[in-house]
Amino acid sequence: MYRKIMSFLEAWKENEHRKPLILQGARQVGKTYSILEFGRTHYENVAYFNFETNPKLNKTFEENISPDYLIPILSHIAGQTIVKEKTLIVFDEVQLCERALTSLKYFCENAPEYHIVVAGSLLGISLHHNVSYPVGKVNEIDMYPMSYGEFLLAKGEKQCYQLLEEHNF
């Protein structure tokens, strides 16, 4: 299913000044689906970590949040080698692990060759509770529910979608 966010993700991947990406949005708008589909079609593999379904992941970030420390541990947890520029690293429901969010600063500064996308619901609310937010060290985008144009595309109505796009609907 096509989502407009895909073009943004493709541009993000190709940007030589790419930073870890924070994808925010309400619950059930398709954040996880879009990220995993993007990873499946644009990377050799995806290392997916969900802080809601695996709360023990938080312990991984308690001692040290430097990329040199985290990458081998995350590779072990994922059961696959995380390869620079070939693996998409996904932290889902990142609002449940403040230190994972803070680690993005160090990925930006010390290991920009790793492609990381984090997703979360209510991140804006979560971030006002004394969390060290990586200001200036991440790219950010908001994702919204499916638009009417996206719905038309999903239903195979490409011509209708093109008309909507031409008229900025």
Short mmCIF file of C-alpha atoms in Angstrom, two decimals:
data_model
loop_
_atom_site.label_atom_id
_atom_site.label_comp_id
_atom_site.label_asym_id
_atom_site.label_seq_id
_atom_site.Cartn_x
_atom_site.Cartn_y
_atom_site.Cartn_z
CA MET A 1 0.00 0.00 0.00
CA TYR A 2 1.49 3.35 -1.06
CA ARG A 3 1.91 6.05 1.57
CA LYS A 4 3.29 9.51 0.82
CA ILE A 5 5.79 9.05 3.63
CA MET A 6 7.70 6.63 1.35
CA SER A 7 9.05 9.46 -0.83
CA PHE A 8 10.25 11.27 2.29
CA LEU A 9 11.95 8.08 3.56
CA GLU A 10 13.66 7.52 0.21
CA ALA A 11 15.01 11.09 0.20
CA TRP A 12 16.13 10.68 3.82
CA LYS A 13 18.04 7.50 2.96
CA GLU A 14 19.89 9.18 0.08
CA ASN A 15 20.72 12.40 1.96
CA GLU A 16 24.43 12.59 2.67
CA HIS A 17 23.64 14.67 5.77
CA ARG A 18 21.11 12.12 7.05
CA LYS A 19 20.61 11.96 10.81
CA PRO A 20 18.62 9.40 12.79
CA LEU A 21 14.95 9.88 11.93
CA ILE A 22 12.13 10.31 14.43
CA LEU A 23 8.73 9.44 12.95
CA GLN A 24 5.94 10.69 15.19
CA GLY A 25 2.23 10.22 14.87
CA ALA A 26 -0.91 9.07 16.56
CA ARG A 27 -1.46 5.40 17.20
CA GLN A 28 -2.56 3.25 14.27
CA VAL A 29 -1.69 5.68 11.45
CA GLY A 30 0.71 3.22 9.82
CA LYS A 31 4.10 4.26 11.21
CA THR A 32 5.41 0.76 11.83
CA TYR A 33 3.96 -0.64 8.61
CA SER A 34 5.51 2.15 6.55
CA ILE A 35 8.94 1.87 8.18
CA LEU A 36 9.09 -1.92 7.85
CA GLU A 37 7.89 -1.80 4.23
CA PHE A 38 10.51 0.85 3.48
CA GLY A 39 13.19 -1.27 5.14
CA ARG A 40 12.10 -4.39 3.27
CA THR A 41 12.27 -2.66 -0.12
CA HIS A 42 15.33 -0.41 0.36
CA TYR A 43 17.73 -2.32 2.62
CA GLU A 44 19.33 -5.74 2.74
CA ASN A 45 17.85 -6.32 6.19
CA VAL A 46 15.94 -4.68 9.03
CA ALA A 47 16.82 -4.92 12.72
CA TYR A 48 13.51 -4.23 14.48
CA PHE A 49 13.24 -3.49 18.20
CA ASN A 50 9.90 -2.84 19.91
CA PHE A 51 10.08 -1.33 23.40
CA GLU A 52 6.43 -2.08 24.09
CA THR A 53 6.48 -5.80 23.33
CA ASN A 54 10.00 -6.31 24.71
CA PRO A 55 10.42 -4.12 27.82
CA LYS A 56 13.73 -5.86 28.62
CA LEU A 57 15.26 -3.83 25.78
CA ASN A 58 15.41 -0.87 28.16
CA LYS A 59 18.16 -2.62 30.13
CA THR A 60 20.34 -2.61 27.00
CA PHE A 61 20.44 1.19 27.15
CA GLU A 62 20.92 1.57 30.92
CA GLU A 63 24.68 1.09 31.15
CA ASN A 64 25.99 2.73 27.98
CA ILE A 65 24.39 4.39 24.95
CA SER A 66 27.40 4.74 22.67
CA PRO A 67 26.98 3.12 19.24
CA ASP A 68 30.17 1.05 19.69
CA TYR A 69 28.63 -0.54 22.76
CA LEU A 70 25.07 -0.86 21.44
CA ILE A 71 25.56 -2.26 17.93
CA PRO A 72 27.02 -5.67 18.95
CA ILE A 73 24.34 -6.11 21.62
CA LEU A 74 21.54 -5.08 19.27
CA SER A 75 22.92 -7.42 16.60
CA HIS A 76 22.80 -10.26 19.13
CA ILE A 77 19.23 -9.42 20.18
CA ALA A 78 18.10 -9.17 16.54
CA GLY A 79 19.87 -12.42 15.66
CA GLN A 80 21.60 -10.80 12.70
CA THR A 81 24.63 -8.66 11.99
CA ILE A 82 23.83 -4.98 11.75
CA VAL A 83 25.78 -3.72 8.75
CA LYS A 84 26.54 -0.04 8.19
CA GLU A 85 24.34 1.48 5.45
CA LYS A 86 22.81 -1.92 4.61
CA THR A 87 20.69 -2.53 7.70
CA LEU A 88 17.80 -0.33 8.73
CA ILE A 89 17.67 -0.14 12.53
CA VAL A 90 14.15 0.47 13.85
CA PHE A 91 13.27 1.43 17.42
CA ASP A 92 9.50 1.21 17.76
CA GLU A 93 7.52 2.73 20.64
CA VAL A 94 10.71 4.59 21.58
CA GLN A 95 8.80 6.85 23.97
CA LEU A 96 9.01 3.93 26.42
CA CYS A 97 12.82 4.13 26.59
CA GLU A 98 14.21 7.60 27.17
CA ARG A 99 17.82 6.42 26.89
CA ALA A 100 17.19 4.93 23.44
CA LEU A 101 15.96 8.34 22.34
CA THR A 102 19.02 10.00 23.86
CA SER A 103 21.31 7.49 22.09
CA LEU A 104 20.31 9.05 18.77
CA LYS A 105 22.58 12.00 19.56
CA TYR A 106 25.56 9.67 19.73
CA PHE A 107 24.59 7.80 16.58
CA CYS A 108 24.45 11.17 14.79
CA GLU A 109 27.79 12.36 16.15
CA ASN A 110 29.83 9.13 16.23
CA ALA A 111 28.19 6.65 13.85
CA PRO A 112 26.22 8.43 11.10
CA GLU A 113 26.78 5.48 8.78
CA TYR A 114 24.06 3.56 10.64
CA HIS A 115 20.55 4.17 9.33
CA ILE A 116 18.14 4.50 12.25
CA VAL A 117 14.44 5.26 12.27
CA VAL A 118 12.53 5.50 15.52
CA ALA A 119 8.78 5.62 15.82
CA GLY A 120 6.55 6.57 18.65
CA SER A 121 3.13 7.73 19.63
CA LEU A 122 2.66 10.74 21.86
CA LEU A 123 6.38 11.52 21.69
CA GLY A 124 5.70 15.23 22.10
CA ILE A 125 3.92 14.58 25.39
CA SER A 126 6.52 12.07 26.57
CA LEU A 127 9.37 14.47 25.86
CA HIS A 128 8.26 17.04 28.39
CA HIS A 129 9.17 14.83 31.35
CA ASN A 130 12.88 15.61 31.84
CA VAL A 131 14.00 13.57 28.83
CA SER A 132 17.27 14.51 27.16
CA TYR A 133 16.00 15.14 23.64
CA PRO A 134 18.65 15.07 20.87
CA VAL A 135 17.88 18.56 19.53
CA GLY A 136 19.63 19.21 16.23
CA LYS A 137 20.91 15.63 16.06
CA VAL A 138 17.85 14.06 14.42
CA ASN A 139 15.57 14.49 11.44
CA GLU A 140 11.89 14.53 12.35
CA ILE A 141 8.62 14.02 10.50
CA ASP A 142 5.02 13.65 11.55
CA MET A 143 2.84 10.96 10.02
CA TYR A 144 -0.89 11.38 9.70
CA PRO A 145 -3.77 9.02 8.93
CA MET A 146 -4.17 7.93 5.34
CA SER A 147 -5.20 10.80 3.07
CA TYR A 148 -8.01 10.55 0.57
CA GLY A 149 -5.43 10.47 -2.22
CA GLU A 150 -3.60 7.57 -0.59
CA PHE A 151 -6.93 5.79 -0.17
CA LEU A 152 -7.65 6.21 -3.89
CA LEU A 153 -4.25 4.76 -4.76
CA ALA A 154 -4.87 1.81 -2.46
CA LYS A 155 -8.13 1.20 -4.31
CA GLY A 156 -6.35 1.34 -7.69
CA GLU A 157 -7.66 4.78 -8.65
CA LYS A 158 -4.35 6.20 -9.92
CA GLN A 159 -6.00 8.71 -12.30
CA CYS A 160 -8.16 10.19 -9.52
CA TYR A 161 -5.08 10.45 -7.31
CA GLN A 162 -3.14 12.29 -10.02
CA LEU A 163 -6.00 14.78 -10.41
CA LEU A 164 -5.99 15.42 -6.67
CA GLU A 165 -2.22 15.95 -6.67
CA GLU A 166 -2.38 18.34 -9.64
CA HIS A 167 -4.88 20.50 -7.75
CA ASN A 168 -3.02 20.27 -4.40
CA PHE A 169 -5.79 18.39 -2.57
#
